[in-house]
Every structure is written in C-alpha cells, then in structure tokens.
XYZ file of C-alpha atoms in Angstrom:
524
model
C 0.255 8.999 30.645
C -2.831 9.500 28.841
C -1.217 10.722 25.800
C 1.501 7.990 25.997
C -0.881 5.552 25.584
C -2.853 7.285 22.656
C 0.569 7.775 20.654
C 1.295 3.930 21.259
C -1.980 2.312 20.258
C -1.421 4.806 16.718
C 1.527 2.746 15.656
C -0.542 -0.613 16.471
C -4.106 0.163 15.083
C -2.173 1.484 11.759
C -0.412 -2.346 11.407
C -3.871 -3.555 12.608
C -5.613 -2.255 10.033
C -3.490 -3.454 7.653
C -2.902 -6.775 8.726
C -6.412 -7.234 9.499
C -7.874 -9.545 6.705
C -4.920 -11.423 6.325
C -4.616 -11.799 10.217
C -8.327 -13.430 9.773
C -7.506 -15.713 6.862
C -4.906 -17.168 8.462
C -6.418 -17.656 11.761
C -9.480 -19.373 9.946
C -6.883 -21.623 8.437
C -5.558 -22.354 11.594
C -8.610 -23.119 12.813
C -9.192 -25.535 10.002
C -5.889 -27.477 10.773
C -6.880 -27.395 14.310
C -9.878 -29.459 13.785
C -8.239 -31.901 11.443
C -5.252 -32.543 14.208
C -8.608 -33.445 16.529
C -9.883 -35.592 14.032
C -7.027 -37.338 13.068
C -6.266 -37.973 17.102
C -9.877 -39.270 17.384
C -9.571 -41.115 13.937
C -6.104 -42.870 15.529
C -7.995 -43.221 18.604
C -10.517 -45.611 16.805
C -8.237 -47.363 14.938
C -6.025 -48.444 17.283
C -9.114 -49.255 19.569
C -10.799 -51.712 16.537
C -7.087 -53.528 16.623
C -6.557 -54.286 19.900
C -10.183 -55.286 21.120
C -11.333 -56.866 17.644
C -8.558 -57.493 15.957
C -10.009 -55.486 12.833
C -8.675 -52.272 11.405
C -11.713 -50.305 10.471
C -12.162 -48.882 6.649
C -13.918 -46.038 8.098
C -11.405 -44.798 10.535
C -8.236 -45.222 8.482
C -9.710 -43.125 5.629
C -10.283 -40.445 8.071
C -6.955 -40.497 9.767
C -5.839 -39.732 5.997
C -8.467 -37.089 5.407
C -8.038 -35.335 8.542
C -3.778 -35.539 8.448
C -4.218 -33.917 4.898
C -6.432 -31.501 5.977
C -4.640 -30.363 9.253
C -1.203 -30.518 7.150
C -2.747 -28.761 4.319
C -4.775 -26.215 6.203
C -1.457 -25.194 8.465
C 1.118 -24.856 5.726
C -1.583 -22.666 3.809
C -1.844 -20.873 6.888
C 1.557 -19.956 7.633
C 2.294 -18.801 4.123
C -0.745 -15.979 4.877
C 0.301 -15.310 8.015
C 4.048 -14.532 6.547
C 2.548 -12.306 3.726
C 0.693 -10.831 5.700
C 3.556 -10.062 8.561
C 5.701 -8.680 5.047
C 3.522 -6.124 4.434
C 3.237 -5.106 7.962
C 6.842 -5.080 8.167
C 6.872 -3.201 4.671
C 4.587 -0.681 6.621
C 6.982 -0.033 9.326
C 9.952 0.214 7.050
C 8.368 3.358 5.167
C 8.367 4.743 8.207
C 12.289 5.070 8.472
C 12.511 5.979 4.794
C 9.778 8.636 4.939
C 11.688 9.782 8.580
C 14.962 9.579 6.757
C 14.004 10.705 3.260
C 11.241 13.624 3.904
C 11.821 14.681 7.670
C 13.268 17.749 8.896
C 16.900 17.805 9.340
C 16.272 18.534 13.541
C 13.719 15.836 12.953
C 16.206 13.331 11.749
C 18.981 14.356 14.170
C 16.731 13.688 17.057
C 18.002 10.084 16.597
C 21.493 8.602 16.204
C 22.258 7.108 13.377
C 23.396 3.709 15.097
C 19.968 3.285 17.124
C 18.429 4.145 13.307
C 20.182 1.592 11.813
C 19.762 -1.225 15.051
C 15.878 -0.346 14.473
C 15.586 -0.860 11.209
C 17.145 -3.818 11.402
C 15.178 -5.800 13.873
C 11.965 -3.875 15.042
C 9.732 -4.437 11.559
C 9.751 -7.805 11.765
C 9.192 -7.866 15.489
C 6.276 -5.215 15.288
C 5.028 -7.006 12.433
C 4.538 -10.400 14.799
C 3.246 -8.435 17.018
C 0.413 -7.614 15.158
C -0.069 -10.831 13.133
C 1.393 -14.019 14.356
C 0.988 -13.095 18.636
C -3.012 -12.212 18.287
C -3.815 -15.077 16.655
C -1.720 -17.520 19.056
C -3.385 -15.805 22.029
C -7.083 -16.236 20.102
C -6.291 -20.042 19.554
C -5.223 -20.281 22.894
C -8.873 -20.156 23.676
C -10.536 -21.095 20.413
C -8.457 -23.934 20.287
C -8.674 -25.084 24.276
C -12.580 -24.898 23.714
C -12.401 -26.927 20.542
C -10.328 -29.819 22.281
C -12.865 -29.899 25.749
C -16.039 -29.896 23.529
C -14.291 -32.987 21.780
C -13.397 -34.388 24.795
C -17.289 -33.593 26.609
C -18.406 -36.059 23.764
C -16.734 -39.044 25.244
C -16.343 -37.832 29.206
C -17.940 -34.236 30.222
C -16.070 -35.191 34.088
C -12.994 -35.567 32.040
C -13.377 -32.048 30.462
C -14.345 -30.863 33.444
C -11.290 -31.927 35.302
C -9.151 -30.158 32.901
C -11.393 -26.827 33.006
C -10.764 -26.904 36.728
C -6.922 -27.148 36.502
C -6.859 -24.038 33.940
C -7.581 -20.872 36.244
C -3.808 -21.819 37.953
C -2.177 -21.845 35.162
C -3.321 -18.920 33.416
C -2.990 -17.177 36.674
C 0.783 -18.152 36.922
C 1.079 -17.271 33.437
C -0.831 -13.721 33.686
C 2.228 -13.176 36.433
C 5.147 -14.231 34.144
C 3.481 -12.158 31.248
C 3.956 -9.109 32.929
C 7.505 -9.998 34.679
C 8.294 -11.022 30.436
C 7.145 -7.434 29.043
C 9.467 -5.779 31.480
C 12.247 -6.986 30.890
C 11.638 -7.161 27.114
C 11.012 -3.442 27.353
C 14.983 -3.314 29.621
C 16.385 -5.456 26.980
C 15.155 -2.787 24.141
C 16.612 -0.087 25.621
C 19.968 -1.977 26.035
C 19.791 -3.078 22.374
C 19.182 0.737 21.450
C 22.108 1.952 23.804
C 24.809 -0.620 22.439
C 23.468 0.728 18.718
C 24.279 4.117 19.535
C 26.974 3.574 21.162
C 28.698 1.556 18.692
C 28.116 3.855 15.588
C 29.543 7.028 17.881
C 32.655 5.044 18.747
C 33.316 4.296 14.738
C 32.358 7.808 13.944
C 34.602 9.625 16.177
C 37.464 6.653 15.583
C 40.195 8.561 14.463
C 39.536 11.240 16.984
C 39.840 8.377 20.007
C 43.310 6.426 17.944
C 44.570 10.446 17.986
C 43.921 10.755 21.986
C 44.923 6.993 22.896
C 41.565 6.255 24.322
C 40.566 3.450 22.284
C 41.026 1.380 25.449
C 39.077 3.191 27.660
C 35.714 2.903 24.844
C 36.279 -0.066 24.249
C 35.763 -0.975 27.892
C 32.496 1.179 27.850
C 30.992 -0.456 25.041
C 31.900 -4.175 26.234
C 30.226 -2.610 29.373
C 26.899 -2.051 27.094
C 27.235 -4.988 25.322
C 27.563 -7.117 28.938
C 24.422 -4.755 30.081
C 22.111 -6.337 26.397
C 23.439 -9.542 27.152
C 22.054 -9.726 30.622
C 18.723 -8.199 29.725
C 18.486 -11.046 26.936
C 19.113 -13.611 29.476
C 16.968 -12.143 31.784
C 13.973 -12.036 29.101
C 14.753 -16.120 28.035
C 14.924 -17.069 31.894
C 11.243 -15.746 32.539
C 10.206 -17.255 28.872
C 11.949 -20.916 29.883
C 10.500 -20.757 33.480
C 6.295 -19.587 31.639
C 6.716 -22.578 29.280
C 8.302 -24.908 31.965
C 5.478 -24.526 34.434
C 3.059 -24.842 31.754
C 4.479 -28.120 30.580
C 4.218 -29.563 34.408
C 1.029 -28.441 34.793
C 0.012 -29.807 31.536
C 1.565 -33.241 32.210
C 0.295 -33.325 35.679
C -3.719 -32.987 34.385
C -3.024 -36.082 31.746
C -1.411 -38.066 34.389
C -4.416 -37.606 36.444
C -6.417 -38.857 33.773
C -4.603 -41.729 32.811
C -4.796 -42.809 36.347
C -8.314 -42.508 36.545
C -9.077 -43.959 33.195
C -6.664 -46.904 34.204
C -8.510 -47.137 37.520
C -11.600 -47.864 35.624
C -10.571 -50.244 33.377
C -9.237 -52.287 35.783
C -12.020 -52.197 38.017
C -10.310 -50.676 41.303
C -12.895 -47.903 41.227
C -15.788 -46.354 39.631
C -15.096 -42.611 39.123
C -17.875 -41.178 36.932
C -16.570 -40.157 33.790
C -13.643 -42.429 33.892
C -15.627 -46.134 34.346
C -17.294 -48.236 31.731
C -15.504 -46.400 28.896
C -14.764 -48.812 25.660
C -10.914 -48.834 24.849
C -11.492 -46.535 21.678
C -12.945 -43.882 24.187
C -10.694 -43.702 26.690
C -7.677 -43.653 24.181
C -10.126 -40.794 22.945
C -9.806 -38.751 25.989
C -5.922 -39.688 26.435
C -5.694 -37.933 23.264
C -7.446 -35.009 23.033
C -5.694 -34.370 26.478
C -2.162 -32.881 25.481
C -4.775 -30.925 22.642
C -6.411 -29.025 25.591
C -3.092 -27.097 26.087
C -0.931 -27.472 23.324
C -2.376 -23.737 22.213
C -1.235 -22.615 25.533
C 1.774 -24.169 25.130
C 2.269 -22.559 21.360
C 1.561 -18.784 23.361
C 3.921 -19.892 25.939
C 6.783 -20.617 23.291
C 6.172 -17.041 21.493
C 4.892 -15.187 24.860
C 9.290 -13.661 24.803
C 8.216 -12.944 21.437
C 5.067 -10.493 21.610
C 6.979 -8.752 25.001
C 9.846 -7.623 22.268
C 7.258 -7.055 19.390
C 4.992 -4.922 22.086
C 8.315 -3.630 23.269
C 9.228 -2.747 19.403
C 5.964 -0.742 18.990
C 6.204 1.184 21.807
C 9.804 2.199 20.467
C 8.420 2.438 17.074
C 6.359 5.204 17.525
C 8.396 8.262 17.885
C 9.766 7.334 14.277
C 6.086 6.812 13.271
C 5.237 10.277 14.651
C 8.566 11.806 12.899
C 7.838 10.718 9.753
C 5.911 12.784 8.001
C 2.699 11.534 6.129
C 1.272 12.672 3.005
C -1.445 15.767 3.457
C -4.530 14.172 0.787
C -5.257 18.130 0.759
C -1.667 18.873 -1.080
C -1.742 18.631 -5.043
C -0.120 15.518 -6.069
C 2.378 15.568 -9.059
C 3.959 18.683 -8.853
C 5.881 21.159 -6.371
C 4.817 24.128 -4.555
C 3.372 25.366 -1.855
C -0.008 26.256 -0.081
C -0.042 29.199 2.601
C 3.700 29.305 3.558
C 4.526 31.505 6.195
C 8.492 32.479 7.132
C 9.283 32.654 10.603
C 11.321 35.784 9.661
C 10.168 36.885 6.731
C 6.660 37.060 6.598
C 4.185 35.009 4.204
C 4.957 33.987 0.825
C 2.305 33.539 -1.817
C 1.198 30.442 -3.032
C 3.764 28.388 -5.307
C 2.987 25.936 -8.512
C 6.372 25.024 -9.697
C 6.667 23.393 -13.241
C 8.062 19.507 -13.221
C 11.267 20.863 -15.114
C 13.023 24.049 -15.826
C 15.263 26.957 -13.425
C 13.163 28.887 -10.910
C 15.197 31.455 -9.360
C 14.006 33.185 -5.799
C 15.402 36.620 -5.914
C 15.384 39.520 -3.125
C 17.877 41.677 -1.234
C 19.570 40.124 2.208
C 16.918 38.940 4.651
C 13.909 39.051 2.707
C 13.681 34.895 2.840
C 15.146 33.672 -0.264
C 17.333 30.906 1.756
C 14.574 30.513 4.268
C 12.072 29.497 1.752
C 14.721 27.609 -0.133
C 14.933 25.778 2.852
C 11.241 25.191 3.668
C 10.927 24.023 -0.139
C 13.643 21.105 0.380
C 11.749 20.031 3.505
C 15.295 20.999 5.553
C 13.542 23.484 7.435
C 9.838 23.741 9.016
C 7.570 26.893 7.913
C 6.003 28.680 10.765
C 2.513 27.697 8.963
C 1.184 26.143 5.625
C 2.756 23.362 3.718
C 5.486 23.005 1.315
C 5.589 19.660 -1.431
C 7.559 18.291 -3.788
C 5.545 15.131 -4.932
C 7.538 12.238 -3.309
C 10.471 13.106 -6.101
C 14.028 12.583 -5.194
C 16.066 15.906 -4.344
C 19.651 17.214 -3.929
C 21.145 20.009 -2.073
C 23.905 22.202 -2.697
C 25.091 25.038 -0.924
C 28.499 26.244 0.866
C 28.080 24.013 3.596
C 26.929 21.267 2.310
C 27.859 17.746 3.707
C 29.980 15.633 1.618
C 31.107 12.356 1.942
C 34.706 10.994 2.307
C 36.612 9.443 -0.697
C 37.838 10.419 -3.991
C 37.037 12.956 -6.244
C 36.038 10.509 -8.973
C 33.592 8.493 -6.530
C 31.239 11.607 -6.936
C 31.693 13.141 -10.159
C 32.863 12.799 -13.678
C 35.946 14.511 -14.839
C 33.717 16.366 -17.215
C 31.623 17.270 -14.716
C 34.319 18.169 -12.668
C 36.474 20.454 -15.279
C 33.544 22.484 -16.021
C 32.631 23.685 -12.728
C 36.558 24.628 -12.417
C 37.936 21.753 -9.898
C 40.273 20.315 -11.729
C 42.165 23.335 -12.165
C 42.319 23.812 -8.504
C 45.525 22.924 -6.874
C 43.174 21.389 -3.977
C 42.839 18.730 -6.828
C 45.918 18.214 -8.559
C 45.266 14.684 -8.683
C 42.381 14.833 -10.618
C 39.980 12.463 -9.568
C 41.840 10.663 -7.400
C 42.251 13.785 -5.359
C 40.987 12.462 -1.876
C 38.440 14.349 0.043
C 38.168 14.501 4.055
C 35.007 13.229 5.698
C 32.224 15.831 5.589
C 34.178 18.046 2.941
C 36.365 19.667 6.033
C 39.351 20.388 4.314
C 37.315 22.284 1.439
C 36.510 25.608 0.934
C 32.786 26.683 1.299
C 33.248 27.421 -2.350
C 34.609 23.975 -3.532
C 32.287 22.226 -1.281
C 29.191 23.804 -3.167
C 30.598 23.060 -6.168
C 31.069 19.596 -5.539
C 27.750 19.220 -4.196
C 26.216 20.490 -7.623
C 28.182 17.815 -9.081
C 27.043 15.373 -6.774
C 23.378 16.295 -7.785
C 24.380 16.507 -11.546
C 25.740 12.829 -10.873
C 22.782 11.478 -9.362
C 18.805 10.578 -10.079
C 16.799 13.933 -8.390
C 14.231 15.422 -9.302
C 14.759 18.704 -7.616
C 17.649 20.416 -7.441
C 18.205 22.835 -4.570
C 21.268 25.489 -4.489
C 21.883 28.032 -2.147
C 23.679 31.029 -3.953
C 25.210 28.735 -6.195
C 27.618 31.873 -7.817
C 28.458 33.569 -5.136
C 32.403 33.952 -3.626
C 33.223 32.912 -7.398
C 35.651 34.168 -9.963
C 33.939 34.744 -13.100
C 34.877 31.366 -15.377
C 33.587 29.767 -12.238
C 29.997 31.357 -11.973
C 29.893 30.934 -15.500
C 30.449 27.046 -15.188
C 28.281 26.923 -12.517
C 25.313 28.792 -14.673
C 26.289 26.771 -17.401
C 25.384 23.239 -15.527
C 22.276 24.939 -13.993
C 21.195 25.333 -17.212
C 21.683 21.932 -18.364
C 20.012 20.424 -15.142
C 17.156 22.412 -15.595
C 16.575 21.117 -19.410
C 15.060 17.890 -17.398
C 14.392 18.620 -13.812
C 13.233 21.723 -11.722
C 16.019 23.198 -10.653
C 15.330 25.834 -7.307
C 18.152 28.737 -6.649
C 18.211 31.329 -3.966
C 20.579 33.836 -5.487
C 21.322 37.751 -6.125
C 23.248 37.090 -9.606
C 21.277 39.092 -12.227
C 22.621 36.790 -14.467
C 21.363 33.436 -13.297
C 17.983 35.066 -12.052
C 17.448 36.410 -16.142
C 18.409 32.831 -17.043
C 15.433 31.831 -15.092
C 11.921 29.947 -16.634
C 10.301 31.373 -13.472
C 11.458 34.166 -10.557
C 10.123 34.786 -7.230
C 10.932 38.348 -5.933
C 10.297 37.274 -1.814
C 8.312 41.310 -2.302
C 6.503 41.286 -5.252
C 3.950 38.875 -6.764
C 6.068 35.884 -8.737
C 6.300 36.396 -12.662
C 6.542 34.331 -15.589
C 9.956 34.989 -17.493
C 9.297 36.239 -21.149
C-alpha cells in the first residue's frame, strides 16, 4: 500500500510542478473576477435600491456596476485562457509519456499493455489528468476562497445573516464529503470498464479473420456488447452520484436564501424584529439577498466538476504504470551521440564502453555466442542490459533482422522499386507482381530472408537515424549479400548504421568494428 501510494503521487507532483505557476495565475484571475461579480451584485444592489425608495438612479453606483461587470468578465475570460494553456502543457506532459513508452521502451515493456487500452488512454486520460491537476484544485480552493469572500461581504451589511449561512455549511459539506467518496469509486469502476472495452475491442479486430474463419463472430460480438453494457452502467452509475451531489447542494442552497428572504421580509414589514434582519434600508437587504446565492455558487461550480476530478484522479492513478514504463532521460548519459556507459550482457559478459560516430557502418563482429545480437539488441533499446546504460540521443531508429515485423499491404507501400530490385525482390517469384505484390500481416508468408530484406528497405525508405540489422547477409546467395552490402553502404554515407554479422566482407567495409573479445578498433 505504501508504495502504491508513493508511485501515484509521482505522476501528480510531476503535472504539479508543471502546472504550478500557471495553476496560480489563473486562480488569481479568478479571484479577481470573483470580486468584481460581488461588486457588481452590490453595485445592482444600490441601484435598484436608489430607484425604488428615491426615485433616483445614482451616478456612483451605475459606473460601478460597469466597472465591476468589465472587470469580473474580463478577469474570467483571461482566466480561462491560462487555465487552458496551462492544462495543454500538462496534457502535452502526459502524452510524452506514451511516446517515450512507445518510442524508447523495451519491447516486454511495451507488450505489457494492449494496444487497444494504449490507444483508449491516449485518447482520453491527458486531458482528464491534466484537469485534474489544473482546473479541479483551483475549483476546490475557490470553493473556500470564494465562500469567505461572499460572507465577509455579506458581515458588512448583516454579520447574523452571515452567520446563518456559516451554520447551514457543516451539512452540506458533510453530505458532500460522503458523495465524494461514493463519486471516486465508481469513477475508478468506470475506468477499468473503459480500459476493458479498449482491449477488448482492438483483440476482436486483430484476430478478425481468425473468428470469420471459425464462425464465432457471433459469439464476440455478444462478449464485447457485454463490456460495452458493463462501461455504460459504470458511466451511469458515476452521473447518478454527480446529479444527486449537485442536487442536494442546490436544495440546500435554496433552502438558506429562502430563510433569509423570509426573515428580511419579516423585518420590513414589521411582523418581527430578528437581529440582523430588522431596520435594514432596501439597498441592504437587496445586498444580503444577493450576495446569498454567491456564498455557494463556488460549491456549486465543485459540485458540477466533482464527476470530473473522480475520472481525472481515476486517470492518474491509471496513468502511472505508463509513467513508470517510460523511460526518462539519464542527465549522466552524453547527449548527441550513441554509445554506451558500463554495459553488461546477461550472457556474455561486459562490454567496454561505446562512442559511436553520428554517421558511418559500425560492424560488431565475434564467433556464435559471444554477444554480437545481444548487444545489438541492448543498443536498439529492444532488450534490457543486465547493468549500465545504452543511448542513442532521442534519434529515430529502424530494425531489420529475419524476423522482423512487417506490416500488411503492398510491396510498393514500403519501398521503391529501386530499392526493391537492388536488394533482389523483384526477381523473386514471391513478387512477380512487382510492387503490387501483396504482403500478409506481420510478413507471415515470407521467408526469414525476404522479410529482412524488406525491413532494410523499410529503413532505407524512412527518416532514422540508426539503423539496426541483425546478420543482414546471412542465408543469402551471393548477388543478394552483395545488394544488401551495397545499400549498407549507402545508408551509412548519412546515418550510423549498427550490424551484428560474421561476413568478413561487410565487417572490412566497416568505419568502426567491435570484436565482443578484444578492445574495439578504428578501421584504417
């Protein structure tokens, strides 16, 4: 439990920080239009006093009314628009979190979490975390800036008055300490739903073909509805308790001015002498009618978004297992280039430590086992060392290697024909079509040899930095190996291109090689 709760309040003291001055600005500003909404109530209060007892309409008062209407108007529209930069670059925060998870992880990192739920995330949970940290504080700190604010005003004209309200308060933030935790429960239920249906969803249209082959397209389809039914009921269950907070608010609320009015009326009339509520001009007692409905109109504002911090606080929580996935940049790492610092194999042993240049073929070289694809591995971030750090600068990389994923579609969506004809394809009966030749999902219906020749082509085709290939030659005729070589060579002219390989040929065609059992050597 302990550590729970220290992993959670990371996530939220990160967006915290962040959101901090901008959190303050706009609450200032909020406090700003605050007092100008009192003003302008007081200001109408006045005026509409002067006109019915006097028959005047004071100067004084209707140039406030303006003043204080274009300050709280002002004040609250300049407020809001800090308040949503401020939430963007929260939310900005939390989306680097699912590109650093999804772009610098570990593979077993990544695949900890289904693609669907990914996706469902980063779709809602930034901008709900990022309300969280922004837009629910400061409703819950005007909640009681703003309540004291509206009861001093009121103490000016009727201290009983303000004191009648103060006494009605403890109920209703007891009743609404009760729904807050009822609201955060079922916010947290109605996450979990959400991140079940995601999963669920993107496993049904992965495996789609698979379920049309077996006729059970029926049967999943009733499982999802079931999932979607289960998120549907949650969300109902979340907007009931969030109805029935801001419904008993608004009684209460209407209740305490009610009792006012009656005693204020009371007192005018001269049917009794309450304290506080006789002898008042008409000005003051429209005063104190006003500045009424002010008392708890913050309460009512943290009532309306109270559904709203339960699924940001619910967001966070969820948040930060991706938070604690993603990896973060070490300040201790050299920045602008790749290497690595004290890399130890699991297998293998340690491995000295690496500068690599920003362009140009580096070949690791070694007999079987000595680590060449294990360190490969380690360099591309796929794989974790057993100690010390690996970096490649934050610069985009590609892999190839015989089992390489590849995407579904045609040949031409990936690669050029030149491309293409140099590394041998086209000459392939596997491609007779050229580049319309049509390619399974995953590259299954390719050979391990194909497959890592279309992922070089892939990389050739795309914006990397960092080229990673996994005995690039080997299980290749000779033309092949020598196309292959021949685009290695090409990529390396402007980015660092990494090999694990035992071809003699490649490794002499190398700017630097790495023996795994010897110190590293410049190539003449």
């Amino acid at each position: 439990m302990t550590r729970q709760r220290k992993t959670l309040s990371a996530a939220q003291a990160e967006l915290a920080a962040l959101s901090r001055d901008g959190r303050r600005a706009a609450l200032l500003l909020a406090l700003l239009s605050r007092a100008g909404r009192l003003a302008s109530g007081l200001s109408l209060a006045t005026l509409t006093g002067g006109i019915v007892m006097e028959g005047t309409v004071s100067a004084p008062a209707l140039f406030a009314l303006g003043a204080a209407l274009c300050t709280a108007s002002g004040a609250a529209a300049a407020g809001e628009a800090v308040a949503a930069r401020t939430e963007g670059r929260a939310a900005a925060r939390v989306v680097s979190w699912f590109e650093r998870l999804a772009g610098r992880a570990r593979v077993d990192e990544v695949q900890r979490f289904d693609a669907g739920d990914l996706a469902g995330r980063l779709a809602r949970q930034p901008a709900a975390a990022a309300a969280a940290v922004v837009t629910v504080p400061n409703a819950k700190a005007m909640s009681a800036l703003g309540l004291v604010m509206a009861l001093a005003a009121m103490a000016l004209f009727s201290w009983q008055a303000a004191l009648l309200l103060l006494l009605c308060l403890p109920v209703m933030i007891l009743f609404f300490i009760l729904v807050g935790g009822l609201t955060r429960h079922r916010a947290a239920l109605q996450e979990e739903a959400l991140q079940r249906v995601s999963g669920s969803f993107a496993e049904r249209v992965r495996c789609l073909p698979t379920l049309l082959a077996c006729h059970a397209t029926e049967r999943e389809a009733e499982r999802l509805e079931a999932a979607l039914a289960e998120h549907e009921a949650r969300s109902r269950d979340v907007l009931k308790v969030a109805f029935l907070n801001s419904g008993v608010l608004d009684f209460f609320s209407s209740l305490s001015v009610a009792m006012l009015a009656v005693f204020l009326g009371l007192g005018h009339l001269g049917l009794a002498q309450v304290p506080g509520f006789y002898g008042l001009t008409l000005a003051q007692s429209l005063s104190v009618l006003v500045l009424a409905p002010e008392v708890f109109a913050p309460l009512r504002r943290f009532a309306e978004i109270y559904h709203t911090a339960a699924e940001g606080q619910a967001a966070l929580d969820s948040l930060e297992e991706v938070r604690a996935a993603a990896p973060a940049a070490d300040p201790r790492l050299p920045t602008g280039r790749a290497g690595a610092r004290g890399v130890v194999l699991a297998h293998a042993g340690a491995v000295q430590d690496l500068d690599l240049p920003e362009r140009g073929l580096v070949a690791l070289t070694g007999p079987s086992g000595c680590g060449k694809t294990s360190l490969l591995r380690v360099l591309a971030g796929v794989d974790e060392a057993a100690a010390g750090h690996a970096f490649t600068a934050g610069r985009k990389q590609a892999w190839a290697a015989a089992d390489a994923w590849q995407p579904g579609g045609r040949l031409g969506g990936m690669t050029d024909a030149a491309t293409a004809q140099a590394l041998g394809l086209l000459s392939e009966p596997r491609f007779a079509d050229g580049l319309s030749a049509l390619i399974a999902q995953g590259g299954a219906d390719l050979s391990g040899g194909q497959r890592l020749r279309l992922s070089l082509a892939r990389a050739a085709a795309s914006d990397a930095g960092i080229v990673f290939a996994d005995e690039p030659t080997a299980k290749l005729d000779a033309q092949a190996a020598a196309g292959v070589r021949a685009l290695l060579g090409r990529l390396a002219e402007t980015r660092l291109v990494i090999v694990a390989t035992h071809d003699a040929e490649l490794a002499a065609a190398a700017r630097i090689r790495i023996p795994l059992a010897h110190r590293f050597e410049e190539a003449a």
